[in-house]
Tab-separated table of C-alpha atoms in Angstrom:
chain	number	residue	atom	x	y	z
T	191	MET	CA	19.393	-21.538	25.658
T	192	SER	CA	19.785	-18.097	23.199
T	193	VAL	CA	22.019	-16.023	25.633
T	194	ILE	CA	20.928	-12.210	26.490
T	195	GLN	CA	23.338	-9.826	26.456
T	196	LYS	CA	22.362	-6.281	28.306
T	197	GLN	CA	24.167	-2.872	27.211
T	198	GLN	CA	23.108	0.627	27.527
T	199	ILE	CA	23.455	3.772	25.024
T	200	SER	CA	22.729	7.260	25.358
T	201	VAL	CA	20.240	8.957	23.384
T	202	GLY	CA	20.600	12.523	24.823
T	203	GLU	CA	21.563	14.497	27.455
T	204	ALA	CA	20.274	16.043	30.532
T	205	ILE	CA	20.288	20.036	32.032
T	206	SER	CA	22.704	18.518	34.247
T	207	GLY	CA	24.924	17.567	31.487
T	208	HIS	CA	23.960	13.351	32.371
T	209	ASP	CA	22.990	10.881	29.658
T	210	HIS	CA	19.824	9.764	28.953
T	211	LYS	CA	20.146	6.351	28.448
T	212	ILE	CA	18.433	3.062	26.987
T	213	THR	CA	18.642	-0.803	27.694
T	214	ILE	CA	19.485	-3.045	25.213
T	215	PHE	CA	18.860	-6.618	25.786
T	216	LYS	CA	20.264	-8.392	22.458
T	217	VAL	CA	19.901	-12.140	21.303
T	218	LYS	CA	21.882	-14.242	18.937
T	219	GLY	CA	20.838	-17.395	17.202
T	220	VAL	CA	23.236	-19.789	16.224
T	221	ASN	CA	22.085	-20.405	13.135
T	222	PRO	CA	20.937	-17.826	10.709
T	223	GLY	CA	17.659	-16.217	10.474
T	224	PRO	CA	16.083	-12.889	10.580
T	225	LYS	CA	17.087	-9.901	11.963
T	226	VAL	CA	14.491	-8.837	14.424
T	227	TYR	CA	13.411	-5.168	16.150
T	228	ILE	CA	11.547	-4.647	19.453
T	229	GLN	CA	11.235	-1.406	21.330
T	230	ALA	CA	8.028	-0.429	23.786
T	231	ASN	CA	6.732	2.528	26.091
T	232	LEU	CA	8.141	5.593	23.141
T	233	HIS	CA	5.330	6.937	25.025
T	234	GLY	CA	5.554	7.527	28.774
T	235	ALA	CA	2.589	6.522	29.750
T	236	GLU	CA	2.216	3.426	27.501
T	237	LEU	CA	3.733	0.885	29.869
T	238	GLN	CA	2.557	-2.672	28.947
T	239	GLY	CA	4.695	-3.234	26.020
T	240	ASN	CA	7.585	-3.893	29.159
T	241	ALA	CA	5.884	-6.385	30.458
T	242	VAL	CA	5.604	-8.204	27.760
T	243	ILE	CA	9.004	-7.724	27.241
T	244	TYR	CA	10.241	-9.390	30.331
T	245	GLN	CA	8.222	-12.477	29.236
T	246	LEU	CA	9.839	-12.183	25.704
T	247	LEU	CA	13.064	-12.800	27.282
T	248	GLU	CA	12.533	-14.840	30.188
T	249	ARG	CA	10.875	-17.392	26.769
T	250	LEU	CA	14.010	-16.451	24.526
T	251	SER	CA	16.330	-17.767	27.595
T	252	GLN	CA	15.357	-21.124	27.503
T	253	ILE	CA	14.682	-21.521	23.470
T	254	GLU	CA	17.289	-21.018	20.625
T	255	ILE	CA	16.618	-18.317	17.807
T	256	CYS	CA	17.615	-18.099	14.281
T	257	GLY	CA	19.040	-14.784	13.552
T	258	GLU	CA	19.081	-11.889	16.044
T	259	MET	CA	16.841	-10.041	18.203
T	260	THR	CA	17.385	-6.349	19.309
T	261	ILE	CA	15.231	-4.987	22.432
T	262	VAL	CA	14.513	-2.242	23.677
T	263	PRO	CA	12.028	-1.283	26.328
T	264	GLN	CA	11.309	2.102	28.113
T	265	ALA	CA	12.870	3.546	24.444
T	266	ASN	CA	11.706	6.758	26.068
T	267	PRO	CA	13.064	7.688	29.258
T	268	ILE	CA	12.509	11.481	28.868
T	269	GLY	CA	8.372	10.727	28.427
T	270	LEU	CA	8.335	7.997	31.449
T	271	ASN	CA	9.433	10.321	34.055
T	272	GLN	CA	7.006	12.787	32.352
T	273	LYS	CA	4.787	12.924	35.070
T	274	SER	CA	2.096	15.874	36.351
T	275	GLY	CA	1.048	14.860	39.515
T	276	ASP	CA	-0.178	11.106	39.703
T	277	TYR	CA	-0.218	10.784	35.049
T	278	THR	CA	2.104	10.058	33.330
T	279	TYR	CA	2.301	12.957	30.640
T	280	GLY	CA	5.063	11.854	27.852
T	281	ARG	CA	3.090	11.419	24.656
T	282	PHE	CA	4.616	14.362	23.463
T	283	ASP	CA	7.712	16.360	23.429
T	284	PRO	CA	8.010	18.443	26.413
T	285	VAL	CA	9.073	21.703	24.272
T	286	THR	CA	7.862	20.856	21.268
T	287	GLY	CA	4.275	20.075	21.752
T	288	VAL	CA	4.974	16.957	18.663
T	289	ASN	CA	4.255	13.346	19.309
T	290	TRP	CA	7.562	11.337	20.273
T	291	ASN	CA	5.783	8.799	17.182
T	292	ARG	CA	5.718	11.371	14.304
T	293	MET	CA	9.676	12.428	14.236
T	294	TYR	CA	11.241	9.233	12.717
T	295	HIS	CA	13.264	9.818	9.068
T	296	CYS	CA	11.860	9.112	5.630
T	297	ASP	CA	14.218	10.585	2.802
T	298	LEU	CA	13.798	9.046	-0.556
T	299	SER	CA	15.556	11.648	-2.939
T	300	PHE	CA	18.191	8.776	-3.952
T	301	LEU	CA	15.607	6.491	-5.414
T	302	ASP	CA	15.400	6.484	-8.837
T	303	GLU	CA	18.894	7.214	-9.471
T	304	PHE	CA	19.002	3.261	-7.452
T	305	VAL	CA	16.801	1.202	-9.247
T	306	GLY	CA	18.889	2.281	-12.128
T	307	ARG	CA	21.990	1.408	-11.258
T	308	ASN	CA	20.607	-1.658	-9.675
T	309	ILE	CA	18.198	-2.951	-12.069
T	310	ASP	CA	19.891	-6.246	-12.657
T	311	ALA	CA	21.355	-6.195	-9.620
T	312	SER	CA	20.337	-9.917	-6.956
T	313	GLU	CA	17.787	-10.069	-4.880
T	314	GLN	CA	20.469	-10.143	-2.294
T	315	ASP	CA	22.927	-7.000	-3.602
T	316	ILE	CA	19.399	-4.893	-3.540
T	317	LYS	CA	18.905	-5.143	-0.250
T	318	THR	CA	22.396	-5.071	1.134
T	319	ARG	CA	22.859	-2.025	-0.708
T	320	PHE	CA	19.047	-0.186	-0.072
T	321	ARG	CA	20.069	-0.504	3.310
T	322	ALA	CA	23.137	0.981	3.398
T	323	LYS	CA	22.070	3.615	1.898
T	324	LEU	CA	18.591	3.635	4.332
T	325	ARG	CA	21.522	4.329	6.618
T	326	GLU	CA	23.752	6.569	4.905
T	327	SER	CA	20.951	9.308	5.112
T	328	LEU	CA	19.831	8.447	8.426
T	329	LYS	CA	23.296	9.673	8.835
T	330	THR	CA	23.151	12.794	7.219
T	331	ALA	CA	20.427	13.850	8.624
T	332	MET	CA	21.853	12.804	12.509
T	333	ALA	CA	24.318	15.852	11.299
T	334	ASN	CA	22.023	18.563	10.940
T	335	PRO	CA	24.884	21.234	10.965
T	336	PHE	CA	21.506	23.163	12.577
T	337	GLY	CA	21.068	20.510	15.504
T	338	LEU	CA	18.595	18.302	15.881
T	339	SER	CA	15.606	18.518	18.616
T	340	THR	CA	15.284	16.470	21.435
T	341	ALA	CA	12.191	13.995	19.919
T	342	ARG	CA	14.622	13.851	16.845
T	343	ARG	CA	17.688	12.588	18.191
T	344	LEU	CA	15.745	10.029	20.594
T	345	CYS	CA	14.003	8.779	17.165
T	346	TYR	CA	16.895	8.573	15.278
T	347	SER	CA	18.848	6.726	18.043
T	348	LEU	CA	16.468	4.158	17.640
T	349	GLN	CA	15.975	4.448	14.405
T	350	GLN	CA	19.817	3.454	14.079
T	351	MET	CA	18.632	-0.164	15.451
T	352	ALA	CA	15.453	-0.968	13.506
T	353	LEU	CA	16.623	-0.268	10.073
T	354	GLU	CA	19.251	-3.221	10.538
T	355	ALA	CA	15.866	-5.378	10.972
T	356	ASP	CA	13.993	-7.675	8.993
T	357	ILE	CA	10.676	-6.916	11.156
T	358	VAL	CA	10.028	-3.989	13.675
T	359	LEU	CA	7.993	-4.740	16.308
T	360	ASP	CA	6.489	-1.123	17.932
T	361	LEU	CA	4.818	-2.011	21.542
T	362	HIS	CA	2.163	0.954	22.391
T	363	THR	CA	-0.628	1.183	24.202
T	364	GLY	CA	-3.814	3.346	23.611
T	365	PRO	CA	-5.541	5.519	26.266
T	366	GLU	CA	-8.031	3.105	27.576
T	367	SER	CA	-8.329	0.482	24.543
T	368	SER	CA	-8.754	-2.859	23.487
T	369	LYS	CA	-5.525	-4.855	21.941
T	370	HIS	CA	-6.246	-3.626	17.883
T	371	LEU	CA	-2.544	-4.003	14.836
T	372	TYR	CA	-1.519	-1.370	12.855
T	373	VAL	CA	-0.884	-3.101	9.303
T	374	PRO	CA	0.328	-1.646	6.472
T	375	GLU	CA	-2.229	-2.452	3.713
T	376	TYR	CA	0.046	-4.559	1.321
T	377	ALA	CA	0.958	-6.838	4.270
T	378	LYS	CA	-2.994	-7.652	5.887
T	379	ALA	CA	-2.507	-11.941	5.429
T	380	GLN	CA	0.032	-11.406	7.957
T	381	ALA	CA	-2.415	-9.926	10.628
T	382	SER	CA	-3.498	-13.836	10.590
T	383	TYR	CA	-0.781	-14.584	12.662
T	384	PHE	CA	-1.403	-11.496	15.585
T	385	ASN	CA	-3.524	-12.879	18.163
T	386	ILE	CA	-5.047	-9.706	17.770
T	387	PRO	CA	-8.940	-9.287	16.787
T	388	HIS	CA	-8.828	-5.889	14.795
T	389	VAL	CA	-6.476	-4.716	12.531
T	390	LEU	CA	-6.216	-1.027	11.572
T	391	LEU	CA	-5.233	-0.938	7.640
T	392	ILE	CA	-2.543	2.206	7.179
T	393	PRO	CA	-2.315	3.529	3.402
T	394	ASN	CA	1.704	2.635	2.236
T	395	GLU	CA	2.361	6.549	3.315
T	396	PHE	CA	5.516	8.185	5.735
T	397	ASP	CA	3.095	10.667	8.226
T	398	GLY	CA	6.097	10.032	11.064
T	399	ALA	CA	5.515	7.035	12.718
T	400	LEU	CA	8.928	4.342	12.946
T	401	ASP	CA	6.709	1.518	11.748
T	402	GLU	CA	6.123	3.894	8.346
T	403	ALA	CA	9.884	4.955	8.592
T	404	CYS	CA	11.084	0.831	8.838
T	405	PHE	CA	7.927	-0.482	5.951
T	406	VAL	CA	7.816	2.302	3.210
T	407	PRO	CA	11.407	2.240	2.042
T	408	TRP	CA	11.115	-0.879	1.357
T	409	TRP	CA	8.098	-1.193	-0.334
T	410	THR	CA	8.224	1.960	-2.564
T	411	LEU	CA	12.168	0.248	-3.887
T	412	SER	CA	9.716	-2.711	-5.128
T	413	ASN	CA	6.877	-0.517	-6.378
T	414	ALA	CA	9.375	1.315	-8.060
T	415	PHE	CA	11.480	-1.882	-9.271
T	416	ALA	CA	7.895	-2.663	-10.954
T	417	GLU	CA	7.275	-0.069	-12.734
T	418	LYS	CA	10.283	-1.342	-14.406
T	419	GLY	CA	9.013	-4.216	-14.996
T	420	ARG	CA	11.285	-6.502	-12.074
T	421	GLN	CA	8.969	-7.715	-9.293
T	422	LEU	CA	10.575	-7.661	-6.064
T	423	GLU	CA	9.020	-8.234	-2.654
T	424	VAL	CA	8.606	-6.305	0.325
T	425	MET	CA	12.002	-7.018	2.338
T	426	GLN	CA	10.852	-5.487	5.462
T	427	GLN	CA	8.098	-6.096	7.794
T	428	SER	CA	7.507	-3.842	10.944
T	429	TYR	CA	3.668	-3.416	12.862
T	430	THR	CA	2.244	-1.090	15.650
T	431	VAL	CA	0.551	-3.645	17.933
T	432	GLU	CA	-1.834	-1.635	20.615
T	433	LEU	CA	-1.481	-3.933	23.924
T	434	GLY	CA	-4.506	-1.939	25.718
T	435	SER	CA	-4.439	0.570	28.073
T	436	GLU	CA	-1.680	3.175	29.859
T	437	GLU	CA	-0.611	3.865	32.655
T	438	MET	CA	-1.252	0.172	34.524
T	439	ILE	CA	1.092	-3.065	33.339
T	440	ASP	CA	-0.452	-6.589	33.620
T	441	LEU	CA	2.092	-9.567	33.821
T	442	GLU	CA	-0.838	-12.391	33.143
T	443	ALA	CA	-2.123	-10.435	30.324
T	444	ALA	CA	1.416	-9.586	28.939
T	445	GLU	CA	1.568	-13.676	28.748
T	446	HIS	CA	-0.978	-13.714	26.116
T	447	ASP	CA	0.201	-11.229	24.674
T	448	CYS	CA	3.060	-12.520	24.497
T	449	ASP	CA	2.037	-16.096	22.910
T	450	SER	CA	1.007	-13.232	20.337
T	451	LEU	CA	4.179	-12.281	19.562
T	452	MET	CA	5.748	-16.018	19.555
T	453	SER	CA	3.571	-17.247	16.867
T	454	TYR	CA	4.108	-14.208	14.201
T	455	LEU	CA	7.580	-15.029	15.074
T	456	SER	CA	7.503	-18.398	15.057
T	457	HIS	CA	5.276	-17.769	11.184
T	458	MET	CA	8.726	-15.471	10.003
T	459	ASN	CA	11.106	-18.272	11.030
T	460	VAL	CA	12.737	-16.831	14.229
T	461	LEU	CA	12.516	-19.429	17.091
T	462	SER	CA	14.064	-22.814	16.761
T	463	GLY	CA	13.293	-25.811	18.092
T	464	CYS	CA	9.613	-24.410	18.830
T	465	HIS	CA	6.369	-23.713	17.104
T	466	TYR	CA	3.461	-21.151	18.445
T	467	LYS	CA	0.153	-21.444	16.083
T	468	PRO	CA	-2.170	-18.272	15.873
T	469	LEU	CA	-5.658	-19.061	17.881
T	470	ASN	CA	-8.519	-19.167	16.033
T	471	MET	CA	-10.339	-16.352	16.368
T	472	THR	CA	-12.416	-13.840	13.762
T	473	ARG	CA	-10.299	-10.848	12.895
T	474	TYR	CA	-11.985	-7.561	11.801
T	475	GLY	CA	-10.496	-5.293	9.896
T	476	CYS	CA	-10.652	-1.530	9.071
T	477	TYR	CA	-8.901	0.494	6.600
T	478	LEU	CA	-7.433	4.110	8.299
T	479	LYS	CA	-9.861	6.311	6.232
T	480	ASP	CA	-12.694	4.811	8.305
T	481	TYR	CA	-10.972	5.074	11.656
T	482	LYS	CA	-13.400	7.351	13.208
T	483	ILE	CA	-12.495	9.552	15.947
T	484	VAL	CA	-15.897	10.254	17.383
T	485	TYR	CA	-15.871	14.282	19.405
T	486	ALA	CA	-17.785	14.897	22.077
T	487	PRO	CA	-20.354	16.816	20.504
T	488	LYS	CA	-20.708	19.062	24.188
T	489	GLY	CA	-18.509	19.293	27.231
T	490	GLY	CA	-19.502	17.353	30.424
T	491	LEU	CA	-18.615	15.075	32.020
T	492	VAL	CA	-18.935	11.406	30.450
T	493	GLU	CA	-20.290	7.947	31.313
T	494	TYR	CA	-18.309	5.224	28.334
T	495	LYS	CA	-21.509	3.096	27.504
T	496	ALA	CA	-20.344	0.701	24.548
T	497	PRO	CA	-17.647	-1.693	25.157
T	498	PHE	CA	-14.738	-2.062	23.381
T	499	GLY	CA	-14.143	-4.649	20.344
T	500	GLU	CA	-18.246	-5.187	20.189
T	501	VAL	CA	-20.480	-4.233	17.195
T	502	LEU	CA	-21.925	-1.571	18.383
T	503	PRO	CA	-26.065	-0.913	16.327
T	504	ALA	CA	-26.224	2.504	14.808
T	505	GLY	CA	-28.615	4.405	17.332
T	506	GLU	CA	-27.308	2.635	20.548
T	507	PRO	CA	-25.840	4.783	23.016
T	508	LEU	CA	-21.931	5.515	22.962
T	509	ALA	CA	-21.861	7.559	26.030
T	510	ARG	CA	-23.655	9.770	27.799
T	511	PHE	CA	-22.763	13.269	29.323
T	512	LEU	CA	-23.665	15.126	32.560
T	513	ASN	CA	-23.925	18.431	32.725
T	514	ILE	CA	-24.757	19.032	36.769
T	515	ASP	CA	-24.913	22.586	36.845
T	516	LYS	CA	-28.447	22.227	34.454
T	517	TYR	CA	-29.867	20.186	36.799
T	518	GLY	CA	-33.571	20.325	36.210
T	519	GLU	CA	-33.033	21.484	32.837
T	520	ASP	CA	-34.439	18.742	29.534
T	521	ASP	CA	-30.230	18.173	28.517
T	522	VAL	CA	-28.926	17.634	31.523
T	523	LEU	CA	-28.074	14.190	30.431
T	524	THR	CA	-26.870	13.988	26.316
T	525	THR	CA	-26.832	10.550	25.185
T	526	VAL	CA	-24.391	10.521	22.208
T	527	THR	CA	-25.313	7.541	19.280
T	528	LEU	CA	-23.497	7.260	15.982
T	529	PRO	CA	-25.486	7.280	12.319
T	530	GLY	CA	-24.102	3.093	11.386
T	531	ASP	CA	-22.934	0.238	13.083
T	532	ALA	CA	-19.483	0.929	14.775
T	533	ILE	CA	-16.569	-1.143	16.625
T	534	PRO	CA	-15.631	1.157	19.609
T	535	ILE	CA	-11.902	0.474	20.005
T	536	LEU	CA	-10.651	3.218	22.491
T	537	HIS	CA	-11.640	6.119	24.422
T	538	ASN	CA	-10.883	8.805	25.879
T	539	ALA	CA	-9.000	8.056	29.377
T	540	SER	CA	-10.878	10.974	30.850
T	541	SER	CA	-14.338	10.992	31.849
T	542	ALA	CA	-14.116	15.362	32.350
T	543	LEU	CA	-14.315	16.527	28.458
T	544	LEU	CA	-14.411	20.303	27.200
T	545	GLN	CA	-16.506	19.977	23.741
T	546	GLY	CA	-14.639	18.302	20.544
T	547	ALA	CA	-12.108	16.410	22.786
T	548	GLU	CA	-12.033	12.700	21.264
T	549	LEU	CA	-14.635	10.966	22.835
T	550	TYR	CA	-13.779	7.429	21.151
T	551	LYS	CA	-12.166	6.090	17.951
T	552	VAL	CA	-14.126	3.307	15.793
T	553	PHE	CA	-13.901	0.546	13.696
T	554	TYR	CA	-16.923	1.970	11.103
T	555	GLN	CA	-17.044	0.738	7.476
T	556	TYR	CA	-15.344	-2.811	8.913
T	557	PHE	CA	-15.154	-6.100	7.610
T	558	GLU	CA	-14.230	-9.649	8.387
T	559	LEU	CA	-10.319	-10.684	7.577
T	560	PRO	CA	-9.465	-14.168	6.640
T	561	GLN	CA	-7.958	-16.883	8.986
T	562	GLY	CA	-4.667	-17.676	8.123
T	563	ASP	CA	-3.088	-21.128	7.570
């Protein structure tokens, strides 16, 4: 049985002077193994990850693991409590308006010098020294003499824990959404170990998100060594796991989502004495450049016609707009279609849209991924 320890840390301070605190669960194995970091609910309305963490902790309490895990549910107490009427609005920092998941740190200005100094070092020494440099870089960013925004202070506090891990899983949801997975292009083979049918392959570039802040430094390190003639594996894996729709939890669905995480963790030799295998299922991939946002062509009330995860043939209805003020006119109902086949992944949470609002996101130019082992 794994021993699960609980602690709290402060990630900011409220106007009252009281701390914004998050709860952290630590699970340590009796045998060596990877370090794993899992967090959920960075965006206030994206709740399902907490239900998955509950199911995960229930299982971990019954088995042994190898290595250690750091698990952070409700990672953003500010966003979680950011309500507007019945709706949890916490996707953006309410002060700056910036997406909470674009506030992480990545500065690799030291990389060339580091590679030159360590070109003949052992892989373990490279890993230890490079992680120390990342730790130092983040520490410098946190000590900015001009201070930090609320979002950066929160995200840097979370990133301090994530950068110590070999595996990072960031649990999110969409507005109204299917389950899908963000995977770095170089790691697409790993997608087959999750029970998730739709996979977004993202470029090996930093755009502010946690998964990128974690894998981009290690991929860049590997690439820099390759340019010097030495092959070095990417020593860290990180993924964003999208668990469906926001504002609701489903504990039964969370059990299936937990199976998915356990399958991947089993593949990564984190679990001891039990083995989860991925489901035999068709998985579709799509490069981020082909993940298309369909914008509302007009304002109106929307009937979403296309189900998630199913191929929508070109010309078939994606959505219909109702403009009731135009009753008796030809354009009281307007049907939206696409010029090519696509797989709808998510749509807006509301049926009342302004012209130009995000209507759907779809896989365009998708392809089938190979099965895993």
